[in-house]
């Protein structure tokens, strides 16, 4: 299956370039630069060398049998993007864009970040390549991701808290666009996900495509067959597009995206774009699914995960959704945190809360498909940044009451799955 | 679409007439921006009419939007307040009617998504029915505007696209060829908001644009004082003022004070655009 294009940067009807005229020439310059770079052996070689010796690629795959017992007994394999330098898949895209920034002769990068992982990756690449770096972050997110704010500052980046609107990722994106309009002559906007105006959705996907390319080969080499389903969390959708893309032509492989279901889709406090609540519209330069009201005003999203707390989604996901090639389901905060706890305590791996949504999806799909199923889950990031959130969620902070693993279990008892592991 | 409402594309809008009248008087036109709904719908409309009475030739009526990425803090604060106060898309048609009845040309400034959601052709029909001349679309470039170009043709509306200092010669040609009414020249690379000086890029941009189109060229972004208006009037066909006028309402101690400040600044700007 190939993605039909009907115009500039379109995936079916979705995508496009809805931007102020001031940015059009920069987008054209970027498109020309990356088109040449992606067929230039020198550029590809430099990127591959960084991926190998700086990021730590290829990332491994890990089978997780103890966790799998909570997934209906299905076999579960994780693609370990959490082991990348800076702790998530985000570095794949950022290194590519940072190299393009140098190639365009620009000296400054800006970025927006929700969970902070993209901001940390951008600050890291900027330090590595000697670029000035400013990261916009919603005030709410700076508070829930304080550790990543400190990391960015230690790396030499300026972090600017955004107090407009909902003070989350959406508003950080607005602010980054404003900066870009004013400074486009020497600044590149390292957009962090597979949305935004063309060429960002395609370019970011291509930098993350390596996840799926590696994972598919690793499944064949190490497990002996392709998975029945590939699962990934979807905020903007970059890690999901990265792992999905190489599997699109494998018709027997289900592609399953898990969205931030927040407090439940019915409550209205969620970030589920594909659950009948979002409708096609324009946000941040792309025509795609947007959580909006009847008058086209963006509705605020909600998720325990700052990285999934976004009212829009990449246009290629919108296309895959409508085409029926990928499936998208909401995962509530409660379900995600339960999966977070289970992976931590059965396998010794603390996932990012974003990635925990994909793990919760595996628990659900595995129970549906049963023990013969083989699931590949993209573990897009590690949970170091989320320790504070998780500790508060489970009541582990030492505020006068000692907490221990027993009280964790007592606070959120595990549903035993047949002969599953009892914590 | 209603045949009785639609006009042939060649019909002159009120906007075109107003710009021609200003040219005949050897002056630039004054374009004043206010968002509908701030501080509430009725007062915002009263404020727009007050601007017309004080000398604004054209009122650019902002349709509040949750993600106004071309706007600076003053306008964003006002549109956020308008949305919190419950402004609706239909209010922009009421405002357009009031501005047109007061004798000025009404154009609506909107980000694209509210129009898309409302229905492009339906929006165009209702806008025309309200007596407005057209739309300014800060995040819709002609490349993505096929539906709007068809609807504005069908309903005889102007479509005002932006050009920027970064626009290439090719884009100046294609963008102005697609537009109608006037060309909105963004005087500097940046968002809306008062500046100490009008960007030096403004005049160069106007000259580059004038070389490729016969459309009137109005300059916006950063113009806030009568002196700046006078300066810009020296090389442009229209002077667009937004944040400075909005600030009159934002900073006012009460509504009457705000309207009084607004009238007074508009009057001074109207003097400023005389060459």
PDB file of C-alpha atoms in Angstrom, chain B:
ATOM      1  CA  UNK B   1     -25.547  29.370  -3.280  1.00  0.00           C
ATOM      2  CA  UNK B   2     -28.164  32.014  -3.782  1.00  0.00           C
ATOM      3  CA  UNK B   3     -28.195  33.675  -7.188  1.00  0.00           C
ATOM      4  CA  UNK B   4     -29.676  36.822  -5.747  1.00  0.00           C
ATOM      5  CA  UNK B   5     -26.741  37.229  -3.387  1.00  0.00           C
ATOM      6  CA  UNK B   6     -23.926  36.290  -5.746  1.00  0.00           C
ATOM      7  CA  UNK B   7     -22.311  38.979  -7.829  1.00  0.00           C
ATOM      8  CA  UNK B   8     -20.040  38.539 -10.766  1.00  0.00           C
ATOM      9  CA  UNK B   9     -16.383  38.634  -9.717  1.00  0.00           C
ATOM     10  CA  UNK B  10     -15.829  41.796 -11.672  1.00  0.00           C
ATOM     11  CA  UNK B  11     -18.278  43.769  -9.512  1.00  0.00           C
ATOM     12  CA  UNK B  12     -16.514  46.343  -7.402  1.00  0.00           C
ATOM     13  CA  UNK B  13     -16.755  45.796  -3.697  1.00  0.00           C
ATOM     14  CA  UNK B  14     -17.118  48.586  -1.198  1.00  0.00           C
ATOM     15  CA  UNK B  15     -13.471  47.919  -0.360  1.00  0.00           C
ATOM     16  CA  UNK B  16     -12.354  48.706  -3.889  1.00  0.00           C
ATOM     17  CA  UNK B  17     -14.446  51.890  -3.913  1.00  0.00           C
ATOM     18  CA  UNK B  18     -13.019  53.078  -0.600  1.00  0.00           C
ATOM     19  CA  UNK B  19      -9.448  52.504  -1.709  1.00  0.00           C
ATOM     20  CA  UNK B  20     -10.130  54.327  -4.974  1.00  0.00           C
ATOM     21  CA  UNK B  21     -11.663  57.277  -3.100  1.00  0.00           C
ATOM     22  CA  UNK B  22      -8.632  57.560  -0.846  1.00  0.00           C
ATOM     23  CA  UNK B  23      -6.343  57.443  -3.859  1.00  0.00           C
ATOM     24  CA  UNK B  24      -8.389  60.192  -5.509  1.00  0.00           C
ATOM     25  CA  UNK B  25      -7.817  62.287  -2.387  1.00  0.00           C
ATOM     26  CA  UNK B  26      -4.090  61.560  -2.652  1.00  0.00           C
ATOM     27  CA  UNK B  27      -3.920  59.856   0.678  1.00  0.00           C
ATOM     28  CA  UNK B  28      -3.624  56.386   2.060  1.00  0.00           C
ATOM     29  CA  UNK B  29      -6.635  54.571   3.451  1.00  0.00           C
ATOM     30  CA  UNK B  30      -6.788  53.831   7.155  1.00  0.00           C
ATOM     31  CA  UNK B  31      -7.524  50.216   8.034  1.00  0.00           C
ATOM     32  CA  UNK B  32      -8.360  49.622  11.698  1.00  0.00           C
ATOM     33  CA  UNK B  33      -8.425  46.147  13.206  1.00  0.00           C
ATOM     34  CA  UNK B  34     -10.530  45.051  16.166  1.00  0.00           C
ATOM     35  CA  UNK B  35     -11.609  41.552  17.159  1.00  0.00           C
ATOM     36  CA  UNK B  36     -15.324  40.990  17.462  1.00  0.00           C
ATOM     37  CA  UNK B  37     -16.410  40.017  20.960  1.00  0.00           C
ATOM     38  CA  UNK B  38     -13.963  42.034  23.025  1.00  0.00           C
ATOM     39  CA  UNK B  39     -14.796  43.030  25.679  1.00  0.00           C
ATOM     40  CA  UNK B  40     -18.191  41.757  24.545  1.00  0.00           C
ATOM     41  CA  UNK B  41     -19.935  41.538  21.207  1.00  0.00           C
ATOM     42  CA  UNK B  42     -22.072  44.663  21.512  1.00  0.00           C
ATOM     43  CA  UNK B  43     -19.253  46.875  22.717  1.00  0.00           C
ATOM     44  CA  UNK B  44     -16.864  45.540  20.091  1.00  0.00           C
ATOM     45  CA  UNK B  45     -19.361  46.478  17.390  1.00  0.00           C
ATOM     46  CA  UNK B  46     -19.892  49.874  18.987  1.00  0.00           C
ATOM     47  CA  UNK B  47     -16.114  50.299  18.967  1.00  0.00           C
ATOM     48  CA  UNK B  48     -15.881  49.414  15.277  1.00  0.00           C
ATOM     49  CA  UNK B  49     -18.568  51.948  14.420  1.00  0.00           C
ATOM     50  CA  UNK B  50     -16.760  54.514  16.564  1.00  0.00           C
ATOM     51  CA  UNK B  51     -13.606  53.894  14.508  1.00  0.00           C
ATOM     52  CA  UNK B  52     -15.551  54.482  11.298  1.00  0.00           C
ATOM     53  CA  UNK B  53     -16.982  57.728  12.686  1.00  0.00           C
ATOM     54  CA  UNK B  54     -13.488  58.821  13.695  1.00  0.00           C
ATOM     55  CA  UNK B  55     -12.076  58.283  10.207  1.00  0.00           C
ATOM     56  CA  UNK B  56     -11.267  54.633   9.564  1.00  0.00           C
ATOM     57  CA  UNK B  57     -11.968  53.831   5.922  1.00  0.00           C
ATOM     58  CA  UNK B  58     -11.833  50.086   6.315  1.00  0.00           C
ATOM     59  CA  UNK B  59     -12.469  47.945   9.381  1.00  0.00           C
ATOM     60  CA  UNK B  60     -10.670  44.646   9.623  1.00  0.00           C
ATOM     61  CA  UNK B  61     -12.935  42.578  11.850  1.00  0.00           C
ATOM     62  CA  UNK B  62     -11.048  39.848  13.647  1.00  0.00           C
ATOM     63  CA  UNK B  63     -12.805  36.521  14.130  1.00  0.00           C
ATOM     64  CA  UNK B  64     -11.403  35.233  17.433  1.00  0.00           C
ATOM     65  CA  UNK B  65      -9.565  31.910  17.221  1.00  0.00           C
ATOM     66  CA  UNK B  66      -7.985  29.757  19.896  1.00  0.00           C
ATOM     67  CA  UNK B  67      -4.604  29.474  18.169  1.00  0.00           C
ATOM     68  CA  UNK B  68      -3.767  32.854  16.634  1.00  0.00           C
ATOM     69  CA  UNK B  69      -0.169  32.152  15.711  1.00  0.00           C
ATOM     70  CA  UNK B  70       0.367  35.344  13.716  1.00  0.00           C
ATOM     71  CA  UNK B  71      -0.739  37.535  16.611  1.00  0.00           C
ATOM     72  CA  UNK B  72       1.248  39.065  19.418  1.00  0.00           C
ATOM     73  CA  UNK B  73       0.275  39.320  23.079  1.00  0.00           C
ATOM     74  CA  UNK B  74      -2.148  42.281  22.909  1.00  0.00           C
ATOM     75  CA  UNK B  75      -4.396  40.799  20.256  1.00  0.00           C
ATOM     76  CA  UNK B  76      -4.089  37.326  21.692  1.00  0.00           C
ATOM     77  CA  UNK B  77      -5.232  38.612  25.081  1.00  0.00           C
ATOM     78  CA  UNK B  78      -8.245  40.303  23.478  1.00  0.00           C
ATOM     79  CA  UNK B  79      -9.293  37.287  21.404  1.00  0.00           C
ATOM     80  CA  UNK B  80      -8.839  34.987  24.375  1.00  0.00           C
ATOM     81  CA  UNK B  81     -11.113  37.311  26.346  1.00  0.00           C
ATOM     82  CA  UNK B  82     -13.615  37.343  23.498  1.00  0.00           C
ATOM     83  CA  UNK B  83     -13.703  33.549  23.345  1.00  0.00           C
ATOM     84  CA  UNK B  84     -14.079  33.295  27.098  1.00  0.00           C
ATOM     85  CA  UNK B  85     -16.980  35.721  26.826  1.00  0.00           C
ATOM     86  CA  UNK B  86     -18.747  33.427  24.384  1.00  0.00           C
ATOM     87  CA  UNK B  87     -18.252  35.054  20.983  1.00  0.00           C
ATOM     88  CA  UNK B  88     -19.602  33.065  18.044  1.00  0.00           C
ATOM     89  CA  UNK B  89     -18.778  32.957  14.359  1.00  0.00           C
ATOM     90  CA  UNK B  90     -22.147  34.492  13.507  1.00  0.00           C
ATOM     91  CA  UNK B  91     -21.192  37.608  15.486  1.00  0.00           C
ATOM     92  CA  UNK B  92     -18.706  38.504  12.787  1.00  0.00           C
ATOM     93  CA  UNK B  93     -21.600  38.909  10.323  1.00  0.00           C
ATOM     94  CA  UNK B  94     -23.405  41.272  12.701  1.00  0.00           C
ATOM     95  CA  UNK B  95     -20.228  43.310  13.021  1.00  0.00           C
ATOM     96  CA  UNK B  96     -19.741  43.420   9.258  1.00  0.00           C
ATOM     97  CA  UNK B  97     -23.291  44.675   8.787  1.00  0.00           C
ATOM     98  CA  UNK B  98     -22.775  47.441  11.356  1.00  0.00           C
ATOM     99  CA  UNK B  99     -19.489  48.546   9.777  1.00  0.00           C
ATOM    100  CA  UNK B 100     -20.969  48.556   6.279  1.00  0.00           C
ATOM    101  CA  UNK B 101     -24.027  50.490   7.474  1.00  0.00           C
ATOM    102  CA  UNK B 102     -21.715  53.034   9.088  1.00  0.00           C
ATOM    103  CA  UNK B 103     -20.220  53.656   5.657  1.00  0.00           C
ATOM    104  CA  UNK B 104     -16.847  51.906   5.785  1.00  0.00           C
ATOM    105  CA  UNK B 105     -15.656  48.794   4.021  1.00  0.00           C
ATOM    106  CA  UNK B 106     -15.742  45.667   6.180  1.00  0.00           C
ATOM    107  CA  UNK B 107     -13.238  42.862   5.760  1.00  0.00           C
ATOM    108  CA  UNK B 108     -12.934  39.913   8.092  1.00  0.00           C
ATOM    109  CA  UNK B 109      -9.573  38.655   9.313  1.00  0.00           C
ATOM    110  CA  UNK B 110      -9.692  34.998  10.177  1.00  0.00           C
ATOM    111  CA  UNK B 111      -7.511  31.975  10.598  1.00  0.00           C
ATOM    112  CA  UNK B 112      -8.708  29.287   8.262  1.00  0.00           C
ATOM    113  CA  UNK B 113     -10.142  26.603  10.521  1.00  0.00           C
ATOM    114  CA  UNK B 114     -13.284  28.454  11.684  1.00  0.00           C
ATOM    115  CA  UNK B 115     -14.211  29.082   8.031  1.00  0.00           C
ATOM    116  CA  UNK B 116     -13.540  25.481   7.114  1.00  0.00           C
ATOM    117  CA  UNK B 117     -15.693  24.274   9.970  1.00  0.00           C
ATOM    118  CA  UNK B 118     -18.520  26.692   9.154  1.00  0.00           C
ATOM    119  CA  UNK B 119     -18.426  25.636   5.510  1.00  0.00           C
ATOM    120  CA  UNK B 120     -16.444  27.702   3.029  1.00  0.00           C
ATOM    121  CA  UNK B 121     -19.271  28.460   0.622  1.00  0.00           C
ATOM    122  CA  UNK B 122     -21.770  29.056   3.410  1.00  0.00           C
ATOM    123  CA  UNK B 123     -19.339  31.427   5.105  1.00  0.00           C
ATOM    124  CA  UNK B 124     -18.830  33.330   1.867  1.00  0.00           C
ATOM    125  CA  UNK B 125     -22.593  33.582   1.279  1.00  0.00           C
ATOM    126  CA  UNK B 126     -23.260  34.855   4.795  1.00  0.00           C
ATOM    127  CA  UNK B 127     -20.375  37.290   4.622  1.00  0.00           C
ATOM    128  CA  UNK B 128     -21.637  38.741   1.377  1.00  0.00           C
ATOM    129  CA  UNK B 129     -25.156  38.928   2.741  1.00  0.00           C
ATOM    130  CA  UNK B 130     -23.808  40.883   5.720  1.00  0.00           C
ATOM    131  CA  UNK B 131     -22.350  43.502   3.410  1.00  0.00           C
ATOM    132  CA  UNK B 132     -18.701  42.610   3.908  1.00  0.00           C
ATOM    133  CA  UNK B 133     -16.191  42.968   1.104  1.00  0.00           C
ATOM    134  CA  UNK B 134     -13.903  40.019   1.748  1.00  0.00           C
ATOM    135  CA  UNK B 135     -11.459  38.136   3.923  1.00  0.00           C
ATOM    136  CA  UNK B 136      -7.901  38.522   5.156  1.00  0.00           C
ATOM    137  CA  UNK B 137      -6.454  35.037   5.701  1.00  0.00           C
ATOM    138  CA  UNK B 138      -3.178  35.026   7.650  1.00  0.00           C
ATOM    139  CA  UNK B 139      -2.671  31.265   7.533  1.00  0.00           C
ATOM    140  CA  UNK B 140      -4.167  30.537   4.133  1.00  0.00           C
ATOM    141  CA  UNK B 141      -1.839  31.076   1.198  1.00  0.00           C
ATOM    142  CA  UNK B 142      -3.211  30.832  -2.358  1.00  0.00           C
ATOM    143  CA  UNK B 143      -1.565  27.423  -2.790  1.00  0.00           C
ATOM    144  CA  UNK B 144      -4.118  25.917  -0.388  1.00  0.00           C
ATOM    145  CA  UNK B 145      -7.007  28.228  -1.206  1.00  0.00           C
ATOM    146  CA  UNK B 146      -8.787  26.551  -4.147  1.00  0.00           C
ATOM    147  CA  UNK B 147     -12.050  26.206  -2.234  1.00  0.00           C
ATOM    148  CA  UNK B 148     -11.947  29.791  -1.014  1.00  0.00           C
ATOM    149  CA  UNK B 149     -11.036  31.125  -4.447  1.00  0.00           C
ATOM    150  CA  UNK B 150     -14.084  29.366  -5.898  1.00  0.00           C
ATOM    151  CA  UNK B 151     -16.391  30.593  -3.122  1.00  0.00           C
ATOM    152  CA  UNK B 152     -15.127  34.176  -3.241  1.00  0.00           C
ATOM    153  CA  UNK B 153     -15.596  34.195  -7.004  1.00  0.00           C
ATOM    154  CA  UNK B 154     -19.096  32.830  -6.660  1.00  0.00           C
ATOM    155  CA  UNK B 155     -20.072  35.425  -4.067  1.00  0.00           C
ATOM    156  CA  UNK B 156     -18.170  38.413  -5.382  1.00  0.00           C
ATOM    157  CA  UNK B 157     -15.880  38.762  -2.370  1.00  0.00           C
ATOM    158  CA  UNK B 158     -12.339  40.063  -2.189  1.00  0.00           C
ATOM    159  CA  UNK B 159      -9.588  37.737  -1.014  1.00  0.00           C
ATOM    160  CA  UNK B 160      -6.730  39.455   0.681  1.00  0.00           C
ATOM    161  CA  UNK B 161      -3.562  37.402   0.843  1.00  0.00           C
ATOM    162  CA  UNK B 162      -0.388  38.416   2.630  1.00  0.00           C
ATOM    163  CA  UNK B 163       3.043  39.014   1.224  1.00  0.00           C
ATOM    164  CA  UNK B 164       6.096  39.146   3.475  1.00  0.00           C
ATOM    165  CA  UNK B 165       9.676  40.385   3.245  1.00  0.00           C
ATOM    166  CA  UNK B 166      10.679  36.750   2.748  1.00  0.00           C
ATOM    167  CA  UNK B 167       8.379  36.272  -0.259  1.00  0.00           C
ATOM    168  CA  UNK B 168      10.343  35.316  -3.348  1.00  0.00           C
ATOM    169  CA  UNK B 169       9.719  37.193  -6.620  1.00  0.00           C
ATOM    170  CA  UNK B 170       7.858  34.147  -7.924  1.00  0.00           C
ATOM    171  CA  UNK B 171       5.591  34.105  -4.894  1.00  0.00           C
ATOM    172  CA  UNK B 172       4.914  37.834  -5.086  1.00  0.00           C
ATOM    173  CA  UNK B 173       3.645  37.237  -8.609  1.00  0.00           C
ATOM    174  CA  UNK B 174       1.550  34.167  -7.822  1.00  0.00           C
ATOM    175  CA  UNK B 175       0.142  35.537  -4.564  1.00  0.00           C
ATOM    176  CA  UNK B 176      -0.888  38.900  -5.962  1.00  0.00           C
ATOM    177  CA  UNK B 177      -2.347  37.226  -9.045  1.00  0.00           C
ATOM    178  CA  UNK B 178      -4.602  35.146  -6.803  1.00  0.00           C
ATOM    179  CA  UNK B 179      -5.700  38.081  -4.630  1.00  0.00           C
ATOM    180  CA  UNK B 180      -8.318  40.743  -4.986  1.00  0.00           C
ATOM    181  CA  UNK B 181      -9.226  43.941  -3.099  1.00  0.00           C
ATOM    182  CA  UNK B 182      -5.764  44.716  -1.806  1.00  0.00           C
ATOM    183  CA  UNK B 183      -2.495  43.033  -0.975  1.00  0.00           C
ATOM    184  CA  UNK B 184      -1.612  42.876   2.706  1.00  0.00           C
ATOM    185  CA  UNK B 185       2.088  43.609   2.990  1.00  0.00           C
ATOM    186  CA  UNK B 186       3.454  42.354   6.304  1.00  0.00           C
ATOM    187  CA  UNK B 187       5.969  45.093   7.044  1.00  0.00           C
ATOM    188  CA  UNK B 188       8.344  42.919   8.977  1.00  0.00           C
ATOM    189  CA  UNK B 189       9.085  39.342   9.828  1.00  0.00           C
ATOM    190  CA  UNK B 190       7.128  38.883  13.004  1.00  0.00           C
ATOM    191  CA  UNK B 191       3.720  38.842  14.591  1.00  0.00           C
ATOM    192  CA  UNK B 192       1.241  41.632  15.277  1.00  0.00           C
ATOM    193  CA  UNK B 193       2.140  44.212  17.887  1.00  0.00           C
ATOM    194  CA  UNK B 194       3.275  47.805  18.173  1.00  0.00           C
ATOM    195  CA  UNK B 195       6.917  48.487  17.308  1.00  0.00           C
ATOM    196  CA  UNK B 196       9.093  51.536  17.897  1.00  0.00           C
ATOM    197  CA  UNK B 197       9.664  51.852  14.193  1.00  0.00           C
ATOM    198  CA  UNK B 198       8.124  50.446  11.083  1.00  0.00           C
ATOM    199  CA  UNK B 199      10.453  47.897   9.587  1.00  0.00           C
ATOM    200  CA  UNK B 200      12.805  49.220   6.967  1.00  0.00           C
ATOM    201  CA  UNK B 201      11.763  46.206   4.955  1.00  0.00           C
ATOM    202  CA  UNK B 202       8.260  47.644   4.511  1.00  0.00           C
ATOM    203  CA  UNK B 203       9.032  50.130   1.768  1.00  0.00           C
ATOM    204  CA  UNK B 204      11.212  47.676  -0.121  1.00  0.00           C
ATOM    205  CA  UNK B 205       8.467  45.063   0.052  1.00  0.00           C
ATOM    206  CA  UNK B 206       5.868  47.533  -1.203  1.00  0.00           C
ATOM    207  CA  UNK B 207       8.121  48.480  -4.100  1.00  0.00           C
ATOM    208  CA  UNK B 208       8.780  44.853  -5.008  1.00  0.00           C
ATOM    209  CA  UNK B 209       5.056  44.115  -4.811  1.00  0.00           C
ATOM    210  CA  UNK B 210       4.021  47.173  -6.802  1.00  0.00           C
ATOM    211  CA  UNK B 211       6.285  46.011  -9.604  1.00  0.00           C
ATOM    212  CA  UNK B 212       4.180  42.886 -10.116  1.00  0.00           C
ATOM    213  CA  UNK B 213       0.579  43.982  -9.439  1.00  0.00           C
ATOM    214  CA  UNK B 214      -1.883  46.813  -9.927  1.00  0.00           C
ATOM    215  CA  UNK B 215      -3.724  45.914  -6.718  1.00  0.00           C
ATOM    216  CA  UNK B 216      -3.606  48.478  -3.909  1.00  0.00           C
ATOM    217  CA  UNK B 217      -1.030  47.586  -1.261  1.00  0.00           C
ATOM    218  CA  UNK B 218      -1.758  48.092   2.427  1.00  0.00           C
ATOM    219  CA  UNK B 219       0.952  47.761   5.042  1.00  0.00           C
ATOM    220  CA  UNK B 220       0.410  46.147   8.400  1.00  0.00           C
ATOM    221  CA  UNK B 221       2.314  44.808  11.420  1.00  0.00           C
ATOM    222  CA  UNK B 222       3.982  47.219  13.783  1.00  0.00           C
ATOM    223  CA  UNK B 223       2.215  50.442  12.814  1.00  0.00           C
ATOM    224  CA  UNK B 224       0.892  52.121  15.937  1.00  0.00           C
ATOM    225  CA  UNK B 225       1.426  55.891  15.891  1.00  0.00           C
ATOM    226  CA  UNK B 226       0.162  58.736  13.692  1.00  0.00           C
ATOM    227  CA  UNK B 227       3.789  59.430  12.764  1.00  0.00           C
ATOM    228  CA  UNK B 228       4.318  55.875  11.592  1.00  0.00           C
ATOM    229  CA  UNK B 229       1.013  55.993   9.726  1.00  0.00           C
ATOM    230  CA  UNK B 230       2.163  59.149   7.966  1.00  0.00           C
ATOM    231  CA  UNK B 231       5.478  57.546   7.075  1.00  0.00           C
ATOM    232  CA  UNK B 232       3.839  54.423   5.652  1.00  0.00           C
ATOM    233  CA  UNK B 233       1.245  56.494   3.789  1.00  0.00           C
ATOM    234  CA  UNK B 234       4.177  57.919   1.854  1.00  0.00           C
ATOM    235  CA  UNK B 235       4.657  54.651  -0.010  1.00  0.00           C
ATOM    236  CA  UNK B 236       1.566  52.474   0.542  1.00  0.00           C
ATOM    237  CA  UNK B 237      -2.095  52.666  -0.445  1.00  0.00           C
ATOM    238  CA  UNK B 238      -3.324  51.778   2.992  1.00  0.00           C
ATOM    239  CA  UNK B 239      -2.083  51.684   6.557  1.00  0.00           C
ATOM    240  CA  UNK B 240      -3.268  48.844   8.792  1.00  0.00           C
ATOM    241  CA  UNK B 241      -3.291  49.404  12.548  1.00  0.00           C
ATOM    242  CA  UNK B 242      -4.250  46.645  14.948  1.00  0.00           C
ATOM    243  CA  UNK B 243      -2.612  46.175  18.322  1.00  0.00           C
ATOM    244  CA  UNK B 244      -2.436  49.906  19.144  1.00  0.00           C
ATOM    245  CA  UNK B 245      -6.200  50.227  18.659  1.00  0.00           C
ATOM    246  CA  UNK B 246      -6.939  47.013  20.542  1.00  0.00           C
ATOM    247  CA  UNK B 247      -4.773  48.296  23.378  1.00  0.00           C
ATOM    248  CA  UNK B 248      -7.115  51.280  23.799  1.00  0.00           C
ATOM    249  CA  UNK B 249      -9.781  48.810  24.875  1.00  0.00           C
ATOM    250  CA  UNK B 250      -7.458  46.477  26.793  1.00  0.00           C
ATOM    251  CA  UNK B 251      -5.880  49.229  28.877  1.00  0.00           C
ATOM    252  CA  UNK B 252      -9.022  51.287  29.506  1.00  0.00           C
ATOM    253  CA  UNK B 253     -10.295  51.841  33.018  1.00  0.00           C
ATOM    254  CA  UNK B 254     -13.873  51.568  31.780  1.00  0.00           C
ATOM    255  CA  UNK B 255     -15.765  51.148  28.525  1.00  0.00           C
ATOM    256  CA  UNK B 256     -16.412  54.823  27.909  1.00  0.00           C
ATOM    257  CA  UNK B 257     -12.760  55.613  28.532  1.00  0.00           C
ATOM    258  CA  UNK B 258     -11.767  52.845  26.097  1.00  0.00           C
ATOM    259  CA  UNK B 259     -14.088  54.077  23.359  1.00  0.00           C
ATOM    260  CA  UNK B 260     -12.899  57.612  23.888  1.00  0.00           C
ATOM    261  CA  UNK B 261      -9.242  56.568  23.593  1.00  0.00           C
ATOM    262  CA  UNK B 262     -10.094  54.564  20.499  1.00  0.00           C
ATOM    263  CA  UNK B 263     -11.857  57.499  18.823  1.00  0.00           C
ATOM    264  CA  UNK B 264      -9.023  59.797  19.607  1.00  0.00           C
ATOM    265  CA  UNK B 265      -6.276  57.491  18.316  1.00  0.00           C
ATOM    266  CA  UNK B 266      -8.282  56.715  15.173  1.00  0.00           C
ATOM    267  CA  UNK B 267      -8.740  60.424  14.512  1.00  0.00           C
ATOM    268  CA  UNK B 268      -4.992  61.026  14.851  1.00  0.00           C
ATOM    269  CA  UNK B 269      -4.190  58.059  12.615  1.00  0.00           C
ATOM    270  CA  UNK B 270      -6.682  59.326  10.040  1.00  0.00           C
ATOM    271  CA  UNK B 271      -4.762  62.595  10.022  1.00  0.00           C
ATOM    272  CA  UNK B 272      -1.537  60.638   9.796  1.00  0.00           C
ATOM    273  CA  UNK B 273      -2.490  58.886   6.563  1.00  0.00           C
ATOM    274  CA  UNK B 274      -2.846  62.239   4.836  1.00  0.00           C
ATOM    275  CA  UNK B 275       0.346  62.875   2.912  1.00  0.00           C
TER     276      UNK B 275
END
